[in-house]
Short mmCIF file of C-alpha atoms (C1' of nucleotides) in Angstrom, two decimals:
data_model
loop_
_atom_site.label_atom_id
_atom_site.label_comp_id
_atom_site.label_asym_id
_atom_site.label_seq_id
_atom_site.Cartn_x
_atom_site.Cartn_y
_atom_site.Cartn_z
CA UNK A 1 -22.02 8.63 11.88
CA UNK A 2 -24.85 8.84 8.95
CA UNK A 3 -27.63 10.95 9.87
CA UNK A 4 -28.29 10.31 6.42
CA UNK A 5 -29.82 13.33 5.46
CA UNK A 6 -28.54 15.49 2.41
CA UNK A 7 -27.42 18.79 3.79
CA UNK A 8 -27.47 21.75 1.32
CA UNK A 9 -25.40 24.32 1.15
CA UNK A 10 -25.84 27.00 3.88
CA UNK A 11 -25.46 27.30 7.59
CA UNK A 12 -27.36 24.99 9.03
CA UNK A 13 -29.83 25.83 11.81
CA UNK A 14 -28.01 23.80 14.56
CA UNK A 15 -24.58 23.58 14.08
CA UNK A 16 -23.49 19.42 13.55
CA UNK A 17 -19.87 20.07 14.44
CA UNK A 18 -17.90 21.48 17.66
CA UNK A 19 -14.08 21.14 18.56
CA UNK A 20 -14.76 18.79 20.99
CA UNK A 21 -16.47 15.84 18.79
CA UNK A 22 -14.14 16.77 16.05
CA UNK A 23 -10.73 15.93 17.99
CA UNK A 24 -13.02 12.95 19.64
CA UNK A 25 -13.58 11.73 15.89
CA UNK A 26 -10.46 12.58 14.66
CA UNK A 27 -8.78 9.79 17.23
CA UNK A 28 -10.60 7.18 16.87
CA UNK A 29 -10.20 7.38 13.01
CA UNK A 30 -6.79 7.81 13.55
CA UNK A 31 -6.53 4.93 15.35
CA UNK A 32 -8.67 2.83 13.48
CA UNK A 33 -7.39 3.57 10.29
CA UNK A 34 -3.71 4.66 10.84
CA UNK A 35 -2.31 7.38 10.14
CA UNK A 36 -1.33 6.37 6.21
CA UNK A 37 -5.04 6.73 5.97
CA UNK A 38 -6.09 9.64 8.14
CA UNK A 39 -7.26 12.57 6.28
CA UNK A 40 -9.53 15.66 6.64
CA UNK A 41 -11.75 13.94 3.94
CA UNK A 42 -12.09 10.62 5.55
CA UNK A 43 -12.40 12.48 9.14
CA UNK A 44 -14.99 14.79 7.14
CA UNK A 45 -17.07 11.28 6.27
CA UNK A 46 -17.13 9.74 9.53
CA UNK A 47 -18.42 13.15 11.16
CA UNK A 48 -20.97 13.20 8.04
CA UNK A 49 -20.34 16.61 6.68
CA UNK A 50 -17.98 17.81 3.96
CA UNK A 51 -14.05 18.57 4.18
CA UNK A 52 -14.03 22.37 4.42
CA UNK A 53 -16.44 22.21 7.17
CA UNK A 54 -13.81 21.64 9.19
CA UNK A 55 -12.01 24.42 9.04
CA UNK A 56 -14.41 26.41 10.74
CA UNK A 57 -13.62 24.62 13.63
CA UNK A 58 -9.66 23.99 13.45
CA UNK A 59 -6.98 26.00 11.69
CA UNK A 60 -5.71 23.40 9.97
CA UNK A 61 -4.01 19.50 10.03
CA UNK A 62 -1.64 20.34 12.20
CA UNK A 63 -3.76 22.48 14.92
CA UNK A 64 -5.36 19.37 14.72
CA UNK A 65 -2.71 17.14 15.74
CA UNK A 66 -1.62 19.40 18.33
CA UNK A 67 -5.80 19.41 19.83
CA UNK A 68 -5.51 15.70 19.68
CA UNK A 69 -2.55 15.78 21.63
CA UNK A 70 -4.26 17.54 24.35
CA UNK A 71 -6.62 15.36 25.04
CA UNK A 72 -4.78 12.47 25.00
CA UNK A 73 -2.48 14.17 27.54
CA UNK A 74 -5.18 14.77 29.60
CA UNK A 75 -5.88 10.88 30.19
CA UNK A 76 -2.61 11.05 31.61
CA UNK A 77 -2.57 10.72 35.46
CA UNK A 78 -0.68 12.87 37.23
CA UNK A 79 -2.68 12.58 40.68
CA UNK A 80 0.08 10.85 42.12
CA UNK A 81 2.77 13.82 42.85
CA UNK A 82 2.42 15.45 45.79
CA UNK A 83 0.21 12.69 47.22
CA UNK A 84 2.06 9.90 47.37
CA UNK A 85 5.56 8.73 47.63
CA UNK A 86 7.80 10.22 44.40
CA UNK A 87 8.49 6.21 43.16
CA UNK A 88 5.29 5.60 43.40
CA UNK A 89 3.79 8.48 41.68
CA UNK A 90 6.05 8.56 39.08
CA UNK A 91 5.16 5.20 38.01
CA UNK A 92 1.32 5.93 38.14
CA UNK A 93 2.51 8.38 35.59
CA UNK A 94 4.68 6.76 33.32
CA UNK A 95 2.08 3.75 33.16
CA UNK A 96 -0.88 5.86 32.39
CA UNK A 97 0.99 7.67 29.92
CA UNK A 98 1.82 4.78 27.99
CA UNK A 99 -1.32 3.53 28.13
CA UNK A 100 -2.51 6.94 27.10
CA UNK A 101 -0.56 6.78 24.15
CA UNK A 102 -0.60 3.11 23.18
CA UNK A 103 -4.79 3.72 23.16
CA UNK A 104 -3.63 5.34 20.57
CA UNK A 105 -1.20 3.36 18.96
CA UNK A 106 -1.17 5.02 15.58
CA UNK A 107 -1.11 8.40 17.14
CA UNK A 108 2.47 8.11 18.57
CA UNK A 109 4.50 9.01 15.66
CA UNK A 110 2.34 11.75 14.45
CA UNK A 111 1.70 13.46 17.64
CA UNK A 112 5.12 12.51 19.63
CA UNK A 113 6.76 15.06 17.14
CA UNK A 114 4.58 17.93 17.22
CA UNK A 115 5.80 20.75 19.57
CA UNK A 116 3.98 21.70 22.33
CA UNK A 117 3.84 25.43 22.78
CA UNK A 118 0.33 26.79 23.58
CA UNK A 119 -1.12 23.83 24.18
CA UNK A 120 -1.63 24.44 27.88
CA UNK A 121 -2.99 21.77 28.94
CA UNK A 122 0.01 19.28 28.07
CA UNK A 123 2.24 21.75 29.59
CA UNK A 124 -0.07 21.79 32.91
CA UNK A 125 0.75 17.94 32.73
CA UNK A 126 4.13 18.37 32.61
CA UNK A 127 4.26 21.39 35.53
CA UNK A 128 2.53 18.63 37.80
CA UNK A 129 5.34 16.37 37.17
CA UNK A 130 7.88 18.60 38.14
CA UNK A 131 6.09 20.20 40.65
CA UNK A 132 5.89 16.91 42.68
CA UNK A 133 9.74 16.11 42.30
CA UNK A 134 10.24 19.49 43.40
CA UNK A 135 7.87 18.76 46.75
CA UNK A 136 10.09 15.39 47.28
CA UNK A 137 13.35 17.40 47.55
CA UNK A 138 15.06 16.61 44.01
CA UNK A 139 17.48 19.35 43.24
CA UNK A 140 16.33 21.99 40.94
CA UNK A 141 18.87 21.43 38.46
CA UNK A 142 18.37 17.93 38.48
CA UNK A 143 14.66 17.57 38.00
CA UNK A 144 14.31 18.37 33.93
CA UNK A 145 17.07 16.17 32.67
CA UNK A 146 15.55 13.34 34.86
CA UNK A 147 11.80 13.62 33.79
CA UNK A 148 12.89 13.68 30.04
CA UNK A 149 15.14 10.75 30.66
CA UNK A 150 12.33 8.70 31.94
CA UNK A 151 9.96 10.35 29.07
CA UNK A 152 12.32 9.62 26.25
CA UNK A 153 12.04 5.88 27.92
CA UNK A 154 8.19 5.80 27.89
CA UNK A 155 7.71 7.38 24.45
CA UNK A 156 10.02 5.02 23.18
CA UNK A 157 8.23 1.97 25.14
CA UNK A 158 5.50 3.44 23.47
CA UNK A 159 6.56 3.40 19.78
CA UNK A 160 7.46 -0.26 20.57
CA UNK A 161 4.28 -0.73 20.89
CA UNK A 162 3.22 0.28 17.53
CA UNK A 163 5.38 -2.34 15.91
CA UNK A 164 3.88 -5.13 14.73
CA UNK A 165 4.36 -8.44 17.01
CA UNK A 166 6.43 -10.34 15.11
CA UNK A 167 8.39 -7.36 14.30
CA UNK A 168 11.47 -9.02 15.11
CA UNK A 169 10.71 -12.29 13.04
CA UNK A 170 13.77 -13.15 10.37
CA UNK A 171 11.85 -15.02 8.30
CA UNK A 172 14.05 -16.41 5.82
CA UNK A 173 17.25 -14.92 7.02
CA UNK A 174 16.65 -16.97 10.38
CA UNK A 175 19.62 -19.25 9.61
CA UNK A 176 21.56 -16.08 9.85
CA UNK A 177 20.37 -15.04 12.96
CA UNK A 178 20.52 -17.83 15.55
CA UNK A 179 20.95 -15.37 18.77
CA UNK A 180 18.13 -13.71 18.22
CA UNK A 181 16.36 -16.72 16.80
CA UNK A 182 17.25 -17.68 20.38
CA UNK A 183 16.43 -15.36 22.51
CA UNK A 184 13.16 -14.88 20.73
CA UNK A 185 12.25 -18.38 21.46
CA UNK A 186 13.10 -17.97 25.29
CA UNK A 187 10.74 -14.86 25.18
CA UNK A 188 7.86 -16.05 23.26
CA UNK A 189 7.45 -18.81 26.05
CA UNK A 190 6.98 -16.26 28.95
CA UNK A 191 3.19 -14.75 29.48
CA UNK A 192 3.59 -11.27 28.80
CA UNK A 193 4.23 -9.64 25.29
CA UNK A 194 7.89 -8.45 24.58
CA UNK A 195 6.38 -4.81 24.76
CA UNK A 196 5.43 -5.03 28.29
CA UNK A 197 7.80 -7.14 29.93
CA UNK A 198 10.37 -4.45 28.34
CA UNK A 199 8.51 -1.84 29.93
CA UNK A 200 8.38 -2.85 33.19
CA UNK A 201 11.65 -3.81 33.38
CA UNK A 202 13.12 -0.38 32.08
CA UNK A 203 10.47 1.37 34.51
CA UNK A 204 12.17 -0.59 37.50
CA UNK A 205 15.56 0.58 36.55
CA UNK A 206 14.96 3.70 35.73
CA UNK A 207 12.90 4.69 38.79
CA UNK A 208 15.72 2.71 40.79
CA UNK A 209 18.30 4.61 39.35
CA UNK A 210 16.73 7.72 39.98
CA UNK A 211 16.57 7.25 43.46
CA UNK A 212 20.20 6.10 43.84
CA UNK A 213 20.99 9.34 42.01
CA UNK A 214 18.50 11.71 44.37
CA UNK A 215 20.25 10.08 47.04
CA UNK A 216 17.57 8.32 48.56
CA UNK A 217 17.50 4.75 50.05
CA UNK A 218 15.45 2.27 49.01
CA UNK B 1 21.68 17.86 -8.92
CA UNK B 2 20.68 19.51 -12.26
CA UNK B 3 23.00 17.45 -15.14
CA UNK B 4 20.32 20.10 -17.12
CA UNK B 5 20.10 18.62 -20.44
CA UNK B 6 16.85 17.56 -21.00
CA UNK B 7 16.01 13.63 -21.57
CA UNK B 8 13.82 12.68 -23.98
CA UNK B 9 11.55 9.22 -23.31
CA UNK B 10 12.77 5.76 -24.04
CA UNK B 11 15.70 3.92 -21.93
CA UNK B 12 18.82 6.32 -21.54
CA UNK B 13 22.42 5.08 -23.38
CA UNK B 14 23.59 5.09 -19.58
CA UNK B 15 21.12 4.50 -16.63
CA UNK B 16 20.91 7.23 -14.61
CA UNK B 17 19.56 6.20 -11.24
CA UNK B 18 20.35 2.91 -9.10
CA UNK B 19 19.23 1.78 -5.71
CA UNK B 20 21.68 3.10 -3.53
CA UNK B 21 21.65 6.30 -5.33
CA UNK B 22 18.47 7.09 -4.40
CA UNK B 23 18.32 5.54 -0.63
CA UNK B 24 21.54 8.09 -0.26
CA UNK B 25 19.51 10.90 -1.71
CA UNK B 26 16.18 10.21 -0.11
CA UNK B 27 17.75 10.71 2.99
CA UNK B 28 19.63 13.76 2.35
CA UNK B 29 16.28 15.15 0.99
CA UNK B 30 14.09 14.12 4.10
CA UNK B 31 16.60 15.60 6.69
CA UNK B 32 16.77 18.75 4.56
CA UNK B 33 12.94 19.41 3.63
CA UNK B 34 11.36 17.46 6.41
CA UNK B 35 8.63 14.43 6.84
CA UNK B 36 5.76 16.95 5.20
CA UNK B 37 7.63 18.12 1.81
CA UNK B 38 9.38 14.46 1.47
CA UNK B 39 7.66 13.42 -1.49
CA UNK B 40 8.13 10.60 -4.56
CA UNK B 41 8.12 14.30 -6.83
CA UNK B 42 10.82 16.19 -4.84
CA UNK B 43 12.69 13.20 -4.71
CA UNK B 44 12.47 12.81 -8.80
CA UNK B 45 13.48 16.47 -8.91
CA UNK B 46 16.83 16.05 -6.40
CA UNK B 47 17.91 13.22 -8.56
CA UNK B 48 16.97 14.94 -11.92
CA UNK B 49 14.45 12.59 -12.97
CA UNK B 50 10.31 12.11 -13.72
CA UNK B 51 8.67 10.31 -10.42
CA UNK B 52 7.83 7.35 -12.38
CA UNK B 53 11.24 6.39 -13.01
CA UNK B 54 12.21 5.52 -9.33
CA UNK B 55 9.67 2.81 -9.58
CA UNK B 56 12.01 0.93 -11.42
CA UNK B 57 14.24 1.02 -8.49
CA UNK B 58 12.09 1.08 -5.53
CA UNK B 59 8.52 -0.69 -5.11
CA UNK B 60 6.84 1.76 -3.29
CA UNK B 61 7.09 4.81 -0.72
CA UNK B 62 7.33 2.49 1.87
CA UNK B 63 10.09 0.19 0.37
CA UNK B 64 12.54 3.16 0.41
CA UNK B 65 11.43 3.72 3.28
CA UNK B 66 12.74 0.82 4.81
CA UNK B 67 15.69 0.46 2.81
CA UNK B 68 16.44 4.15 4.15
CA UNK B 69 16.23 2.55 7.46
CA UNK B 70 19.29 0.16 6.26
CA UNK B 71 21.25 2.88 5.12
CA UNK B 72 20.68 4.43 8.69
CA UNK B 73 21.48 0.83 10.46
CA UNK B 74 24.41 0.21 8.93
CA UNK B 75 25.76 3.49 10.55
CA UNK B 76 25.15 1.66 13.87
CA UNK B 77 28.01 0.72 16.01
CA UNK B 78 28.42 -2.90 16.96
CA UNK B 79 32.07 -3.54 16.82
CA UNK B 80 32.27 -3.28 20.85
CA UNK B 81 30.56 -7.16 21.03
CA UNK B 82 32.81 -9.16 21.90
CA UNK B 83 35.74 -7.41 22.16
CA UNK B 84 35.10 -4.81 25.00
CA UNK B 85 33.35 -5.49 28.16
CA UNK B 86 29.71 -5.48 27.63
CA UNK B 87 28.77 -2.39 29.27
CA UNK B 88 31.48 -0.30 26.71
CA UNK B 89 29.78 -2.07 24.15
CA UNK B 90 26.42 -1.72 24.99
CA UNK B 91 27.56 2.46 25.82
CA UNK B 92 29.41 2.64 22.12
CA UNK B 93 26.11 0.75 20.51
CA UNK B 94 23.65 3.10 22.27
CA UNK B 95 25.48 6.13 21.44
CA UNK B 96 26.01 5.45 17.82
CA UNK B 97 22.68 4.34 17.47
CA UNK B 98 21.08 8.05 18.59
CA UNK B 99 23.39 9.55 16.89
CA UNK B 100 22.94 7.76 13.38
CA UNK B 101 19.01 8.57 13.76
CA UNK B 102 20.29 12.14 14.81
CA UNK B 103 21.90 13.05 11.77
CA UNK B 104 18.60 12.59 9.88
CA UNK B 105 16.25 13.73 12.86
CA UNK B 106 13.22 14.07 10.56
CA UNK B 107 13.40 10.16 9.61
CA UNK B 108 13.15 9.42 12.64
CA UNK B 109 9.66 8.92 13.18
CA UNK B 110 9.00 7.75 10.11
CA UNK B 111 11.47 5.01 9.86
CA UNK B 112 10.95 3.82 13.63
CA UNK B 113 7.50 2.78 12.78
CA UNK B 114 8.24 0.57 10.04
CA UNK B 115 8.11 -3.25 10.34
CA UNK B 116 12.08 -4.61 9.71
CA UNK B 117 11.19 -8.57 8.62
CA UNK B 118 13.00 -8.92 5.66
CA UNK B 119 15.62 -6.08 6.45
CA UNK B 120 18.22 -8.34 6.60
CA UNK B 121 21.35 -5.57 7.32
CA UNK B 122 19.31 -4.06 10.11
CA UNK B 123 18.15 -7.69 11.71
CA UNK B 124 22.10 -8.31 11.58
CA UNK B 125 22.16 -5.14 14.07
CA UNK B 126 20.55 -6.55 16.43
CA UNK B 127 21.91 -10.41 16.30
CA UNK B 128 25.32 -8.69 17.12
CA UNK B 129 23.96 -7.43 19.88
CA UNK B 130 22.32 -10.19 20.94
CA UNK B 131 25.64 -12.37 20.74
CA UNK B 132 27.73 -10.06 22.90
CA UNK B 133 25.06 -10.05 25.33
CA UNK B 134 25.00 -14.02 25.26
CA UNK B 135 29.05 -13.88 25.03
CA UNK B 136 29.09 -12.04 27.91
CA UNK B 137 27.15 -14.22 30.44
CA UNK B 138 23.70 -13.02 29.82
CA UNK B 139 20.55 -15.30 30.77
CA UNK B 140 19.18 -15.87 27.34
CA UNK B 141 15.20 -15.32 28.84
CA UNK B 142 16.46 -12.02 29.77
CA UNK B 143 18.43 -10.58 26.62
CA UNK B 144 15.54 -10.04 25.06
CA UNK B 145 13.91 -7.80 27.61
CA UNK B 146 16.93 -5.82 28.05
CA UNK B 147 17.62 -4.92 24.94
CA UNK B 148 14.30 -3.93 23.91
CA UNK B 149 14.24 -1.82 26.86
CA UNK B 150 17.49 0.06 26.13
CA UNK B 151 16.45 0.60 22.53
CA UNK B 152 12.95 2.19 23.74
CA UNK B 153 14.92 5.00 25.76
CA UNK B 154 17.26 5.41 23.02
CA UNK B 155 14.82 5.78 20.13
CA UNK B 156 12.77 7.89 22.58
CA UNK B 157 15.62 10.03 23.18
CA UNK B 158 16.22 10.63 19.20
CA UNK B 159 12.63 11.47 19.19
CA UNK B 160 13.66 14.45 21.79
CA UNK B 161 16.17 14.86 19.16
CA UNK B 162 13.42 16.13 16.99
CA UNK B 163 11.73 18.35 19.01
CA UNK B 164 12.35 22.64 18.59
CA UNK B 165 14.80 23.36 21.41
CA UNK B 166 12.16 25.79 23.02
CA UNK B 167 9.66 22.86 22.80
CA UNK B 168 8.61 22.90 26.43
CA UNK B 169 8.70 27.04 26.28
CA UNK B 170 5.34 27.57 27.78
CA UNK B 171 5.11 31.23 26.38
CA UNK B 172 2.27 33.28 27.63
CA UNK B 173 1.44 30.42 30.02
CA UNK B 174 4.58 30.38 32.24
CA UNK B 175 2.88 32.00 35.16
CA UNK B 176 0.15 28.83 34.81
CA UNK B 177 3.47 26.88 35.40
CA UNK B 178 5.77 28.17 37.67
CA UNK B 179 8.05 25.25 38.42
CA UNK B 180 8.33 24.64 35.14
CA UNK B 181 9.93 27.87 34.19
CA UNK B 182 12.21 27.16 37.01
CA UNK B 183 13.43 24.22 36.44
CA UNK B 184 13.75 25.35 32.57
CA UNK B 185 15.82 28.04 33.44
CA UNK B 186 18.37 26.17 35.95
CA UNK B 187 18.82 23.66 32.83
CA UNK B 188 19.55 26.18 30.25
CA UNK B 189 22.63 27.41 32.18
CA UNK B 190 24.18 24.07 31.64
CA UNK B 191 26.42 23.85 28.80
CA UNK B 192 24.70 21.10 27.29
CA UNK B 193 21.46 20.68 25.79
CA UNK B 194 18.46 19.23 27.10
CA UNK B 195 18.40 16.18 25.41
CA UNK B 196 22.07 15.79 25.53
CA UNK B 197 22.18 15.84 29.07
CA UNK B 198 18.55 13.37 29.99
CA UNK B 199 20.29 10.49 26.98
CA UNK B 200 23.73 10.46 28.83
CA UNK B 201 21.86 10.44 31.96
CA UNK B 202 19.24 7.60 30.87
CA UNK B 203 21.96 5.85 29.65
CA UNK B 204 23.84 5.88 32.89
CA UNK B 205 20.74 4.88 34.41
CA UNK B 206 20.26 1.87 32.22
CA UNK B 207 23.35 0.57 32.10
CA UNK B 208 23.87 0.15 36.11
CA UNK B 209 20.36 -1.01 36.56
CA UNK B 210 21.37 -3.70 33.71
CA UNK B 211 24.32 -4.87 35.70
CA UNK B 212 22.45 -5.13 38.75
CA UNK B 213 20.18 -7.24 37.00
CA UNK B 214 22.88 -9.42 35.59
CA UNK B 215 24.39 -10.11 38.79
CA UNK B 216 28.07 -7.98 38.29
CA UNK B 217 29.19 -5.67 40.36
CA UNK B 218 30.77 -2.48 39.26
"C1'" DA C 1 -21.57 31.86 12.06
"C1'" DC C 2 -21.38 27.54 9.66
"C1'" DC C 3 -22.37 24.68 6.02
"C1'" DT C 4 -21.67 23.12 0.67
"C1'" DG C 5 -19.57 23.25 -4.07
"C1'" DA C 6 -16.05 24.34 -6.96
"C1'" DA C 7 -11.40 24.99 -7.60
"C1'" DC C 8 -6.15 24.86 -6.89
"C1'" DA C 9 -1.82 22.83 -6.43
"C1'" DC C 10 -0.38 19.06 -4.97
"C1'" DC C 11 0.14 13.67 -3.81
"C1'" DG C 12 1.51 8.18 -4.91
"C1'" DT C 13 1.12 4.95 -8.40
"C1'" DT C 14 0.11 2.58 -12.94
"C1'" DC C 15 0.87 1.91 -17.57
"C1'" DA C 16 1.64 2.57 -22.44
"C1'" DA C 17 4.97 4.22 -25.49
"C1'" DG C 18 9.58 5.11 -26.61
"C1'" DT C 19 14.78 3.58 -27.02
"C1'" DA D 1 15.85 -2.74 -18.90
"C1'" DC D 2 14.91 2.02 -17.87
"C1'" DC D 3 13.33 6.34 -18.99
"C1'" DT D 4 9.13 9.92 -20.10
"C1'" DG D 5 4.21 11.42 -20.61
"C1'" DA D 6 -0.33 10.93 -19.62
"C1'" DA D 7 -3.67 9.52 -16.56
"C1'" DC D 8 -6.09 8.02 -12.08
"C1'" DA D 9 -7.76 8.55 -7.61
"C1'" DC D 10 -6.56 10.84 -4.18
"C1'" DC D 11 -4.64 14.83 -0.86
"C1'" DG D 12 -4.96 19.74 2.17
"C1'" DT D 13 -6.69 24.14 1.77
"C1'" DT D 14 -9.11 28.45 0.02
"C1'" DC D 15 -13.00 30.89 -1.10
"C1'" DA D 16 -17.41 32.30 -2.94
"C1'" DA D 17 -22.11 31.40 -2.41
"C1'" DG D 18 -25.85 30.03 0.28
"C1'" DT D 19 -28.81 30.30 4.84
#
DNA sequence: ACCTGAACACCGTTCAAGT
DNA sequence: ACCTGAACACCGTTCAAGT
C-alpha cells in the first residue's frame, strides 16, 4: 500500500480511505501480524495515511473489532437452512464458520469476545440459523440452548486452531508424560492435523446427538 | 494492598514480592479490571510496587501469562481418573475445567491462546486425562481426538462465559429477526442461564456420542 | 468532510544506581 | 538479589489547523 506520495495536511481532493477498505485492511494485518502487533498505527501504515485518519471513518478500536466481525460473519454460510435437510445444513454452517474464523486465525480471541449488539448483520446470521431449526420442527424452547451448544463447540474448535502445532509437545518433561507422549505418537501418524480430525469428530457427535434429542431417526 | 510507607531504591531488608504472589494477584487484578486495563503498571500498583520490580520475578507479560494459566490448571479436576467410571470422570473434569476458567472469565481468552510447552503443571492436566482414558479401555489412536474435541466445546463454552448476558439482544433490530426474539424469550423463562443450560447440554451430547464411539453401551 | 501534526496519558521493557 | 528512577520506543485517542 505505498502510493508513495507525501500527503500534506488538509482534506484531500479524493478521499484515500472508506469503511470498507479499512475493515478489509484491518484483517489481513490482523492476521498477518497477530494481534500482539495490530495497532491503529501499523493499520494506519499499511493503508498509507496517518493514525488519526482513521477516526473519521471508525469510532474507535473497538467499533473496529466489532466491523471486522461483521464481515467475517458474513463469509459464513447459512444457505443451507430451510433448503436442505437440518443435519446437513447445520454442518454447511458450522464448517464455513470455522473456516471463516480460522481465515482468520489471529482474529478469534479478539473478536470471539466482543458483544454483538448492533451489529446486524451477525445477528441476521444467527436469525437464519434459528429460523431453519424452527422450519425443521425443533421445539421453540429447545432451539437456543442447542445452537450455542454446537457454537461454543465450533468457537472452541476454532481457538484450537490458533495454537501452535506442537502445542501439546512436552519437551523436556516428556519422561513425565508417557500417555500423552503416546497418544501423540498414534496421532501424528494419521493424515489429518489434530485440529481437524477433532473437529469432525465433535461435529459428528454433536449433530448426532442433536437429532437423538429432537427426536428424529437417523 | 497499600503497606503505604514509601520505599526508597536499593534491595529491601525483606523482599517484598515472590512468584506466586504475583501469579495470585495478576489474576485477581485481570478478573476485576478486565483484559484492556490489565497492565505490568496496575499490576505494580495492586502489589505496592514500581513495574520494574516484577521483572525480577517474571520474564515478560507473556511469562505471567502462562504461569497464570498454571495457577488456573491446577484448579482443574482430575481426581475422577481412575477411580470413577470414565464418563463421571470425564463429567467432573469438564465441569471443573469451565468453571476454573469461569471464575476469572476475562483470562479466558487471553490465556487459551497461549502455547503450554514447558508448562509442566498444566501438561500434567492433561496426561491424567489421558491415562484414565487409556485405563479405561480407550483405543490409544482415538484418545487424542476425543479429548481435544471435548476441550474445544468446553473452552468454547467459557468463552460464552464471557459474553454480556444480553449479548444476542438484537435491540432496535428485533423486528429484522423475528425468530430470534422468540426463541430468546422462551429461553429466558428458564431458570437457568443461557450458557448454563447449552454447556450441560453439550456436555450431555458429548459424552453419549463418546461412548458410542467407544463401543459401551449405557 | 477528510486529511496531517502536535500533544496527552498511557503502555512494556531495559538498565544503571542504590542497598 | 531485589528494589527504584529514568529512559526508550511504542500505544490509542483528541483536537486544532489546513484544504
Amino acid at each position: 500500500m505505498d502510493s508513495s506520495e507525501v500527503r500534506r495536511a488538509g482534506r484531500p481532493r479524493k478521499s484515500v480511505l472508506d469503511r470498507e477498505k479499512i475493515l478489509g485492511a484491518a484483517l489481513k494485518l490482523l492476521n498477518s501480524v497477530g494481534p500482539e502487533k495490530f495497532s491503529m498505527a501499523a493499520l494506519a501504515v499499511e493503508l498509507g495515511v496517518k493514525p488519526p485518519a482513521l477516526y473519521h471513518h471508525v469510532k474507535n478500536k473497538q467499533a473496529l473489532l466489532v466491523g471486522m466481525r461483521e464481515v467475517v460473519s458474513d463469509s459464513i454460510d447459512v444457505s443451507g437452512f430451510g433448503v436442505l435437510p437440518w443435519r446437513e445444513a447445520l454442518e454447511r454452517w458450522a464448517r464455513s464458520y470455522r473456516v471463516a474464523f480460522s481465515a482468520h486465525p489471529n482474529a478469534i480471541a479478539l473478536l470471539a469476545t466482543e458483544p454483538i449488539t448492533g451489529a446486524t448483520r451477525t445477528l441476521g446470521m444467527y436469525e437464519s440459523v434459528v429460523q431453519g431449526l424452527l422450519a425443521a420442527g425443533w421445539e421453540v424452547s429447545e432451539v437456543m440452548g442447542s445452537m450455542v451448544a454446537l457454537e461454543s463447540f465450533i468457537l472452541g474448535s476454532a481457538l484450537d486452531l490458533i495454537a501452535p502445532v506442537d502445542m501439546f509437545d512436552p519437551g523436556e518433561a516428556a519422561v513425565q508424560t508417557p500417555g500423552l507422549s503416546m497418544v501423540l505418537e498414534a496421532q501424528s501418524a494419521s493424515d489429518s492435523s489434530r485440529a481437524d480430525e477433532a473437529f469432525e469428530l465433535g461435529l459428528r457427535i454433536m449433530v448426532e446427538g442433536l437429532g437423538r434429542l429432537h427426536g428424529r431417526g437417523a
